[in-house]
Amino acid sequence: MVAGRNASGMASELGSMVVTEQIDAMRALGTDPTKKLVTPRVGATAFMLFFLTIIADLLGLIGGFGVAHLLFGLDTQQYWTSVWQVLVFRDVFTGLIKPVLFGFIIATIGCYYGMSTRGGTQGVGRSTTQAVVAASVLILITDFFVTKLIFAIFGYR
Amino acid sequence: MPAPTLPSENPAAAVASVSGYAIEFDKVAIAFDENVVLDGVSFQLPHGETKALFGVAGSGKSTLLKLAMGLLRPDSGRIFVLGEEVTRMSEQELFELRRRVGIVFQESALFDSLKVYENVAFRLMEERISAEEVERRVREALRFVELEETYDMFPSELSGGMRRRVAIARAIITEPEVLLYDSPTGGLDPVTSNTIVELIVKQRDVYKTSALMVTHRLQDAFTMATHQFDKATNRMVVLPKGQRGDVPMSFLILRDGKVIFDGDARDLATSRDEYIREYIS
């Protein structure tokens, strides 16, 4: 979802700046567009996706509590106690290391396709599509290998 | 229309580099895929001179400006700007050189997410100059192009002519030694075009800035060749008959990637080349 939203946003924004010569203007004004436009986006996405995941996990737990309590009549204390008991360090580590990697991938791919845009507004559309596809596929591949690596380090449960 | 003044009129700064040329192209060639755009282009731009570049659409005029700025790399040949060989410099070294060169892009290329004052102040803010100094210089530059009232506006709120003038303010705010104009009057009404031509003439005659100007409008270049800026009246005045063309102004015409004419207004007017005669008629 974030790959679709952010990679496309970055690719289209930077792509539009390329085709309207704003990137050339920035270089002409003595500023490195990579430092000015790419680095902050990559850093901010990796940083914020980490916290977004914490919020999403928390909302997931609250949602789970709603279903368990309202639909199945599970006791409040019983639900939160069992949640606390099954939660282990590896789950938290895995859940929070991946968003940082994914954030890095999403922003890097979005910025790369944006900055390599050629061919006017048609090129902006092409870059946006390519960014979403590449980011999504790369996230799936990375997810597979990172999960394998974490399992290799911490062992299977 | 009298042009407003910039307080720090310092022609000496504009001609700091006294040796060689402001810009020199030596057998420069560039092609995009199979399309040869420039093929062995050589010319020199002396310090303090303004050279108007002509050629049909797609003849490589804008490419030539981007090559001079180091935004593109030629396939072969050498380019010197203010004595530095642009073609051998790294991007990091080019950032330093570009601080001494200003450029006005064809479509202005203002940053659409920034306000007018942020656009004009961009280079100063990158150099971490104090906010008071930045505001003072931005207001001066905007006053120079008669657009001080647009200080807090976004580029999308401006007309094409106003955007072009803001782009000029952004290019001149650091008092560059060389200015590159890419069709500064293209698509503008005659009154706005004349204002911009007057600003360019003032840069040439008062600040002695060397300039390359891409244009399709022959009349603008001839106006520049037959007028000079009068500091006393703060406006552009026509030169007396007999002295017309006695200003640092030259013409260069590109055709099929090659230079077919490089000379002053008199040479151009008396040229016997059929293509040139047809072009200027």
Coordinates of C-alpha atoms in Angstrom, one line a residue:
Chain A
M1 CA 0.0 0.0 0.0
V2 CA 2.8 2.4 1.0
A3 CA 4.8 1.3 -2.1
G4 CA 1.8 2.3 -4.3
R5 CA 1.2 5.5 -2.6
N6 CA 4.7 6.8 -1.9
A7 CA 6.8 5.4 -4.8
S8 CA 4.2 6.7 -7.3
G9 CA 4.1 10.1 -5.5
M10 CA 7.9 10.5 -5.5
A11 CA 8.3 9.3 -9.1
S12 CA 5.6 11.6 -10.4
E13 CA 6.8 14.6 -8.4
L14 CA 10.4 14.3 -9.3
G15 CA 9.5 13.3 -12.9
S16 CA 7.5 16.4 -13.3
M17 CA 10.5 18.4 -12.0
V18 CA 12.7 16.8 -14.6
V19 CA 10.5 17.4 -17.6
T20 CA 9.9 21.1 -16.5
E21 CA 13.7 21.6 -16.2
Q22 CA 13.4 22.3 -12.5
I23 CA 16.1 19.6 -11.8
D24 CA 18.4 21.2 -14.4
A25 CA 17.7 24.6 -12.8
M26 CA 18.7 23.2 -9.4
R27 CA 21.9 21.9 -10.8
A28 CA 22.5 25.2 -12.5
L29 CA 22.0 27.0 -9.2
G30 CA 24.8 25.0 -7.8
T31 CA 22.8 22.6 -5.7
D32 CA 23.0 18.8 -5.9
P33 CA 19.5 17.5 -6.5
T34 CA 20.4 14.1 -5.1
K35 CA 21.3 15.7 -1.7
K36 CA 18.4 18.2 -1.8
L37 CA 15.6 15.9 -3.1
V38 CA 16.5 12.2 -2.8
T39 CA 18.4 11.9 0.5
P40 CA 15.7 13.5 2.6
R41 CA 12.9 11.4 1.0
V42 CA 14.8 8.2 1.5
G43 CA 15.6 9.0 5.2
A44 CA 12.1 10.3 5.9
T45 CA 10.4 7.3 4.4
A46 CA 12.6 4.7 6.2
F47 CA 12.1 6.7 9.5
M48 CA 8.4 7.2 9.3
L49 CA 7.6 3.7 8.0
F50 CA 9.1 2.4 11.3
F51 CA 6.7 4.5 13.4
L52 CA 3.8 3.9 11.0
T53 CA 4.3 0.2 11.5
I54 CA 4.1 0.6 15.3
I55 CA 0.8 2.5 15.0
A56 CA -0.5 -0.1 12.5
D57 CA 0.5 -3.0 14.9
L58 CA -1.2 -1.2 17.8
L59 CA -4.4 -0.7 15.8
G60 CA -4.2 -4.3 14.7
L61 CA -4.1 -5.4 18.4
I62 CA -7.0 -3.1 19.2
G63 CA -9.0 -4.4 16.2
G64 CA -8.2 -8.0 17.4
F65 CA -9.5 -7.1 20.8
G66 CA -12.7 -5.6 19.3
V67 CA -13.4 -8.8 17.4
A68 CA -12.5 -11.1 20.3
H69 CA -14.5 -9.2 22.8
L70 CA -17.5 -8.2 20.8
L71 CA -18.0 -11.3 18.6
F72 CA -16.6 -14.0 20.8
G73 CA -17.2 -12.5 24.3
L74 CA -13.5 -12.9 25.3
D75 CA -12.6 -11.2 28.6
T76 CA -10.6 -8.0 28.3
Q77 CA -7.8 -9.0 30.7
Q78 CA -7.6 -12.5 29.2
Y79 CA -7.1 -11.0 25.7
W80 CA -4.4 -8.6 26.6
T81 CA -2.6 -11.1 28.9
S82 CA -2.5 -13.7 26.1
V83 CA -1.3 -11.0 23.7
W84 CA 1.6 -10.1 26.0
Q85 CA 2.4 -13.8 26.6
V86 CA 2.7 -14.7 22.9
L87 CA 4.6 -11.6 21.9
V88 CA 8.4 -12.3 21.8
F89 CA 11.4 -10.2 20.9
R90 CA 11.8 -11.8 17.5
D91 CA 8.3 -10.8 16.4
V92 CA 9.0 -7.2 17.4
F93 CA 12.4 -7.1 15.8
T94 CA 11.2 -8.7 12.6
G95 CA 8.2 -6.4 12.4
L96 CA 10.3 -3.3 12.9
I97 CA 13.4 -4.1 10.9
K98 CA 11.4 -4.8 7.7
P99 CA 9.7 -1.4 7.5
V100 CA 13.0 0.4 7.6
L101 CA 14.3 -1.8 4.7
F102 CA 11.0 -1.4 2.8
G103 CA 11.0 2.4 3.4
F104 CA 14.5 2.5 1.9
I105 CA 13.4 0.5 -1.1
I106 CA 10.2 2.4 -1.8
A107 CA 11.9 5.8 -1.6
T108 CA 15.0 4.8 -3.6
I109 CA 12.9 3.2 -6.4
G110 CA 10.5 6.1 -6.5
C111 CA 13.3 8.7 -6.6
Y112 CA 15.3 6.7 -9.2
Y113 CA 12.4 6.4 -11.6
G114 CA 11.4 10.0 -11.0
M115 CA 15.0 11.3 -11.7
S116 CA 15.4 9.1 -14.8
T117 CA 12.2 10.4 -16.4
R118 CA 12.4 11.2 -20.1
G119 CA 9.9 12.3 -22.6
G120 CA 7.4 14.8 -21.2
T121 CA 4.2 14.1 -19.4
Q122 CA 3.9 10.7 -21.0
G123 CA 7.3 9.9 -19.5
V124 CA 6.1 10.9 -16.0
G125 CA 3.2 8.4 -16.3
R126 CA 5.6 5.7 -17.4
S127 CA 8.0 6.4 -14.6
T128 CA 5.2 6.3 -12.0
T129 CA 3.9 2.9 -13.2
Q130 CA 7.4 1.5 -13.3
A131 CA 8.2 2.8 -9.8
V132 CA 5.1 1.1 -8.3
V133 CA 5.7 -2.2 -10.1
A134 CA 9.5 -2.3 -9.3
A135 CA 9.0 -1.3 -5.6
S136 CA 6.2 -3.9 -5.0
V137 CA 8.2 -6.7 -6.6
L138 CA 11.4 -5.7 -4.8
I139 CA 9.6 -5.6 -1.5
L140 CA 8.2 -9.2 -2.0
I141 CA 11.7 -10.5 -2.9
T142 CA 13.3 -8.6 0.0
D143 CA 10.7 -9.8 2.4
F144 CA 11.4 -13.4 1.4
F145 CA 15.1 -13.2 1.9
V146 CA 14.9 -11.1 5.1
T147 CA 12.5 -13.5 6.7
K148 CA 14.8 -16.4 5.7
L149 CA 17.7 -14.5 7.3
I150 CA 15.9 -13.7 10.5
F151 CA 14.8 -17.3 10.8
A152 CA 18.3 -18.5 10.3
I153 CA 19.5 -16.1 13.0
F154 CA 16.8 -16.6 15.6
G155 CA 15.7 -20.1 14.6
Y156 CA 12.1 -21.3 13.8
R157 CA 9.5 -21.2 16.5
Chain B
M1 CA 9.9 52.0 -19.9
P2 CA 12.8 52.9 -17.6
A3 CA 14.5 49.9 -16.0
P4 CA 14.9 50.0 -12.2
T5 CA 18.4 49.9 -10.7
L6 CA 20.3 47.4 -8.7
P7 CA 22.3 49.3 -6.0
S8 CA 25.6 47.5 -6.2
E9 CA 26.6 48.2 -9.8
N10 CA 30.0 46.7 -9.9
P11 CA 31.2 46.1 -13.5
A12 CA 34.7 45.2 -12.2
A13 CA 33.2 42.1 -10.6
A14 CA 31.7 41.1 -13.9
V15 CA 35.1 41.1 -15.7
A16 CA 37.1 39.5 -12.9
S17 CA 38.4 36.9 -15.2
V18 CA 40.5 38.9 -17.7
S19 CA 42.3 36.2 -19.7
G20 CA 40.9 34.3 -22.5
Y21 CA 37.2 34.3 -23.3
A22 CA 34.1 34.2 -21.1
I23 CA 33.0 31.1 -23.1
E24 CA 34.8 29.1 -25.8
F25 CA 33.6 26.1 -27.7
D26 CA 36.2 24.1 -29.5
K27 CA 35.0 21.5 -32.1
V28 CA 32.1 20.4 -29.9
A29 CA 29.9 17.6 -31.1
I30 CA 26.9 15.9 -29.4
A31 CA 24.3 13.4 -30.7
F32 CA 21.2 11.9 -29.1
D33 CA 20.9 8.3 -30.3
E34 CA 21.3 8.6 -34.1
N35 CA 20.4 12.3 -34.2
V36 CA 23.5 14.5 -34.5
V37 CA 22.6 17.8 -32.8
L38 CA 26.0 19.7 -32.8
D39 CA 28.8 18.7 -35.2
G40 CA 32.1 20.4 -34.6
V41 CA 30.8 23.7 -33.2
S42 CA 33.5 26.3 -32.4
F43 CA 33.1 29.9 -31.4
Q44 CA 34.3 32.3 -28.7
L45 CA 32.4 34.8 -26.5
P46 CA 34.6 37.6 -25.4
H47 CA 34.2 39.1 -21.9
G48 CA 31.4 41.7 -21.8
E49 CA 29.8 40.7 -25.1
T50 CA 26.3 39.4 -25.7
K51 CA 26.0 36.8 -28.5
A52 CA 22.6 36.0 -29.9
L53 CA 22.2 32.4 -31.1
F54 CA 19.8 31.7 -34.0
G55 CA 18.7 28.6 -35.7
V56 CA 15.6 26.7 -36.7
A57 CA 13.8 24.6 -34.0
G58 CA 15.9 21.6 -33.2
S59 CA 19.1 23.1 -34.4
G60 CA 20.8 22.6 -30.9
K61 CA 20.6 26.1 -29.5
S62 CA 19.2 25.0 -26.1
T63 CA 21.6 22.0 -26.1
L64 CA 24.5 24.4 -26.6
L65 CA 23.5 26.4 -23.5
K66 CA 23.2 23.3 -21.4
L67 CA 26.6 22.2 -22.6
A68 CA 28.1 25.5 -21.6
M69 CA 26.5 25.1 -18.1
G70 CA 27.9 21.5 -17.9
L71 CA 24.3 20.1 -17.6
L72 CA 25.1 17.9 -20.6
R73 CA 28.5 16.4 -21.7
P74 CA 29.6 16.6 -25.3
D75 CA 30.6 13.5 -27.2
S76 CA 33.8 15.3 -28.3
G77 CA 35.4 18.7 -28.2
R78 CA 36.2 21.1 -25.4
I79 CA 34.2 23.8 -23.7
F80 CA 35.8 26.6 -21.6
V81 CA 33.8 28.8 -19.3
L82 CA 35.5 31.6 -17.5
G83 CA 38.8 29.9 -18.2
E84 CA 37.8 26.6 -16.7
E85 CA 37.5 23.5 -19.0
V86 CA 33.9 22.4 -18.3
T87 CA 34.3 19.2 -20.2
R88 CA 37.0 17.9 -17.7
M89 CA 35.2 19.0 -14.5
S90 CA 33.4 16.7 -12.1
E91 CA 29.8 17.5 -11.1
Q92 CA 31.1 18.7 -7.7
E93 CA 33.6 21.1 -9.4
L94 CA 30.8 22.3 -11.7
F95 CA 28.6 23.3 -8.8
E96 CA 31.4 25.8 -7.8
L97 CA 31.7 27.2 -11.4
R98 CA 27.9 27.5 -11.8
R99 CA 27.8 29.9 -8.9
R100 CA 29.5 32.4 -11.3
V101 CA 27.1 31.7 -14.2
G102 CA 23.4 32.5 -14.3
I103 CA 20.9 30.8 -16.6
V104 CA 17.3 31.7 -17.6
F105 CA 15.5 28.6 -18.9
Q106 CA 13.1 28.6 -21.8
E107 CA 10.0 27.8 -19.6
S108 CA 11.5 29.7 -16.6
A109 CA 11.9 26.4 -14.6
L110 CA 10.8 28.1 -11.4
F111 CA 10.3 25.7 -8.5
D112 CA 6.5 25.4 -8.4
S113 CA 6.4 24.4 -4.7
L114 CA 8.3 27.5 -3.6
K115 CA 7.2 31.1 -3.4
V116 CA 8.7 33.7 -5.7
Y117 CA 11.1 35.0 -3.0
E118 CA 12.2 31.4 -2.2
N119 CA 12.8 30.9 -5.9
V120 CA 14.9 34.1 -6.2
A121 CA 16.7 33.5 -2.9
F122 CA 17.4 29.8 -3.6
R123 CA 21.1 30.2 -4.2
L124 CA 21.6 32.6 -1.4
M125 CA 19.7 30.3 1.1
E126 CA 21.9 27.4 0.0
E127 CA 24.9 29.6 0.8
R128 CA 23.5 30.1 4.4
I129 CA 23.4 33.9 4.0
S130 CA 21.5 35.7 6.8
A131 CA 17.7 36.1 6.4
E132 CA 17.9 39.9 6.5
E133 CA 20.6 40.0 3.8
V134 CA 18.6 37.5 1.7
E135 CA 15.4 39.5 1.9
R136 CA 17.2 42.7 1.0
R137 CA 18.8 41.2 -2.1
V138 CA 15.7 39.4 -3.2
R139 CA 13.7 42.6 -3.0
E140 CA 16.5 44.4 -5.0
A141 CA 16.4 41.7 -7.7
L142 CA 12.6 41.7 -7.9
R143 CA 12.7 45.5 -8.0
F144 CA 15.1 45.2 -10.9
V145 CA 12.6 43.2 -12.9
E146 CA 9.7 45.3 -11.6
L147 CA 8.0 42.5 -9.7
E148 CA 8.5 43.3 -6.1
E149 CA 4.8 42.9 -5.4
T150 CA 5.0 39.2 -6.3
Y151 CA 7.4 38.5 -3.4
D152 CA 4.9 36.3 -1.5
M153 CA 3.2 34.7 -4.6
F154 CA 3.6 31.2 -6.0
P155 CA 4.8 30.8 -9.7
S156 CA 1.4 29.3 -10.7
E157 CA -0.2 32.7 -9.8
L158 CA 2.1 34.6 -12.3
S159 CA 1.7 35.1 -16.1
G160 CA 4.3 33.7 -18.5
G161 CA 6.1 37.1 -18.8
M162 CA 6.2 37.5 -15.1
R163 CA 7.6 34.1 -14.6
R164 CA 10.3 34.8 -17.1
R165 CA 11.2 38.0 -15.3
V166 CA 11.3 36.2 -11.9
A167 CA 13.7 33.7 -13.6
I168 CA 15.9 36.6 -14.7
A169 CA 15.9 37.9 -11.1
R170 CA 16.9 34.5 -9.8
A171 CA 19.7 34.3 -12.4
I172 CA 21.2 37.8 -11.6
I173 CA 20.8 37.8 -7.8
T174 CA 24.4 36.6 -7.3
E175 CA 25.8 39.1 -10.0
P176 CA 27.1 36.3 -12.2
E177 CA 30.0 36.9 -14.7
V178 CA 28.2 35.1 -17.5
L179 CA 24.5 34.8 -18.2
L180 CA 22.8 32.3 -20.5
Y181 CA 19.3 33.1 -21.7
D182 CA 17.2 30.5 -23.4
S183 CA 14.5 32.2 -25.5
P184 CA 13.9 34.9 -22.8
T185 CA 11.2 36.6 -25.0
G186 CA 9.6 33.6 -26.6
G187 CA 5.8 33.6 -26.5
L188 CA 5.6 37.0 -24.9
D189 CA 3.7 40.1 -25.9
P190 CA 5.8 42.9 -27.5
V191 CA 5.6 45.2 -24.4
T192 CA 6.9 42.4 -22.0
S193 CA 9.5 41.4 -24.6
N194 CA 10.7 44.9 -24.8
T195 CA 11.0 45.1 -21.0
I196 CA 13.1 41.9 -21.0
V197 CA 15.3 43.1 -23.9
E198 CA 15.9 46.3 -21.9
L199 CA 16.9 44.2 -18.8
I200 CA 19.3 42.2 -20.9
V201 CA 20.8 45.4 -22.5
K202 CA 21.2 46.8 -19.0
Q203 CA 23.1 43.7 -17.9
R204 CA 25.3 44.0 -20.9
D205 CA 26.0 47.8 -20.7
V206 CA 25.9 48.5 -17.0
Y207 CA 27.2 45.3 -15.4
K208 CA 29.3 44.3 -18.4
T209 CA 28.0 40.7 -18.1
S210 CA 28.9 38.3 -20.9
A211 CA 25.9 36.6 -22.2
L212 CA 24.7 33.9 -24.7
M213 CA 21.1 34.4 -25.7
V214 CA 19.1 31.9 -27.6
T215 CA 16.3 33.5 -29.5
H216 CA 14.0 33.1 -32.5
R217 CA 13.2 36.8 -32.5
L218 CA 15.6 38.5 -34.8
Q219 CA 14.1 41.9 -34.0
D220 CA 15.1 41.5 -30.3
A221 CA 18.7 40.9 -31.2
F222 CA 18.7 43.8 -33.7
T223 CA 17.2 46.1 -31.0
M224 CA 20.0 45.0 -28.7
A225 CA 22.6 45.8 -31.5
T226 CA 21.1 49.3 -32.2
H227 CA 20.5 50.4 -28.6
Q228 CA 22.5 51.0 -25.5
F229 CA 21.5 51.5 -21.9
D230 CA 21.7 55.1 -20.7
K231 CA 22.5 55.2 -17.0
A232 CA 21.5 58.9 -16.7
T233 CA 17.9 58.3 -17.8
N234 CA 17.8 54.7 -16.6
R235 CA 16.4 53.5 -19.9
M236 CA 17.5 51.9 -23.2
V237 CA 18.1 54.5 -26.0
V238 CA 18.7 54.1 -29.7
L239 CA 22.3 54.7 -30.9
P240 CA 22.9 57.5 -33.3
K241 CA 23.0 56.6 -37.0
G242 CA 26.5 55.5 -37.9
Q243 CA 27.1 54.2 -34.4
R244 CA 24.5 51.4 -34.6
G245 CA 26.2 48.1 -34.1
D246 CA 29.0 49.7 -32.0
V247 CA 27.9 47.8 -28.9
P248 CA 29.4 44.5 -27.7
M249 CA 26.8 42.4 -29.5
S250 CA 27.3 39.6 -32.0
F251 CA 25.3 37.0 -33.8
L252 CA 25.7 33.3 -34.3
I253 CA 23.6 31.1 -36.6
L254 CA 23.4 27.3 -36.4
R255 CA 22.4 25.1 -39.3
D256 CA 22.5 21.3 -39.3
G257 CA 24.6 21.2 -36.2
K258 CA 27.2 23.6 -37.6
V259 CA 28.0 27.3 -37.2
I260 CA 27.2 29.0 -40.5
F261 CA 27.6 32.6 -39.3
D262 CA 29.5 34.2 -36.5
G263 CA 29.8 38.0 -36.6
D264 CA 28.3 41.4 -35.8
A265 CA 25.2 43.1 -37.0
R266 CA 26.9 44.7 -40.0
D267 CA 28.4 41.4 -41.2
L268 CA 25.0 39.8 -40.8
A269 CA 23.2 42.6 -42.7
T270 CA 25.7 42.4 -45.6
S271 CA 25.9 38.6 -45.7
R272 CA 25.5 37.1 -49.2
D273 CA 24.7 33.6 -48.0
E274 CA 21.3 32.7 -49.4
Y275 CA 20.2 30.8 -46.3
I276 CA 21.2 33.7 -44.0
R277 CA 19.5 36.3 -46.3
E278 CA 16.3 34.3 -46.2
Y279 CA 16.6 33.8 -42.5
I280 CA 16.9 37.5 -41.7
S281 CA 14.4 38.7 -44.3

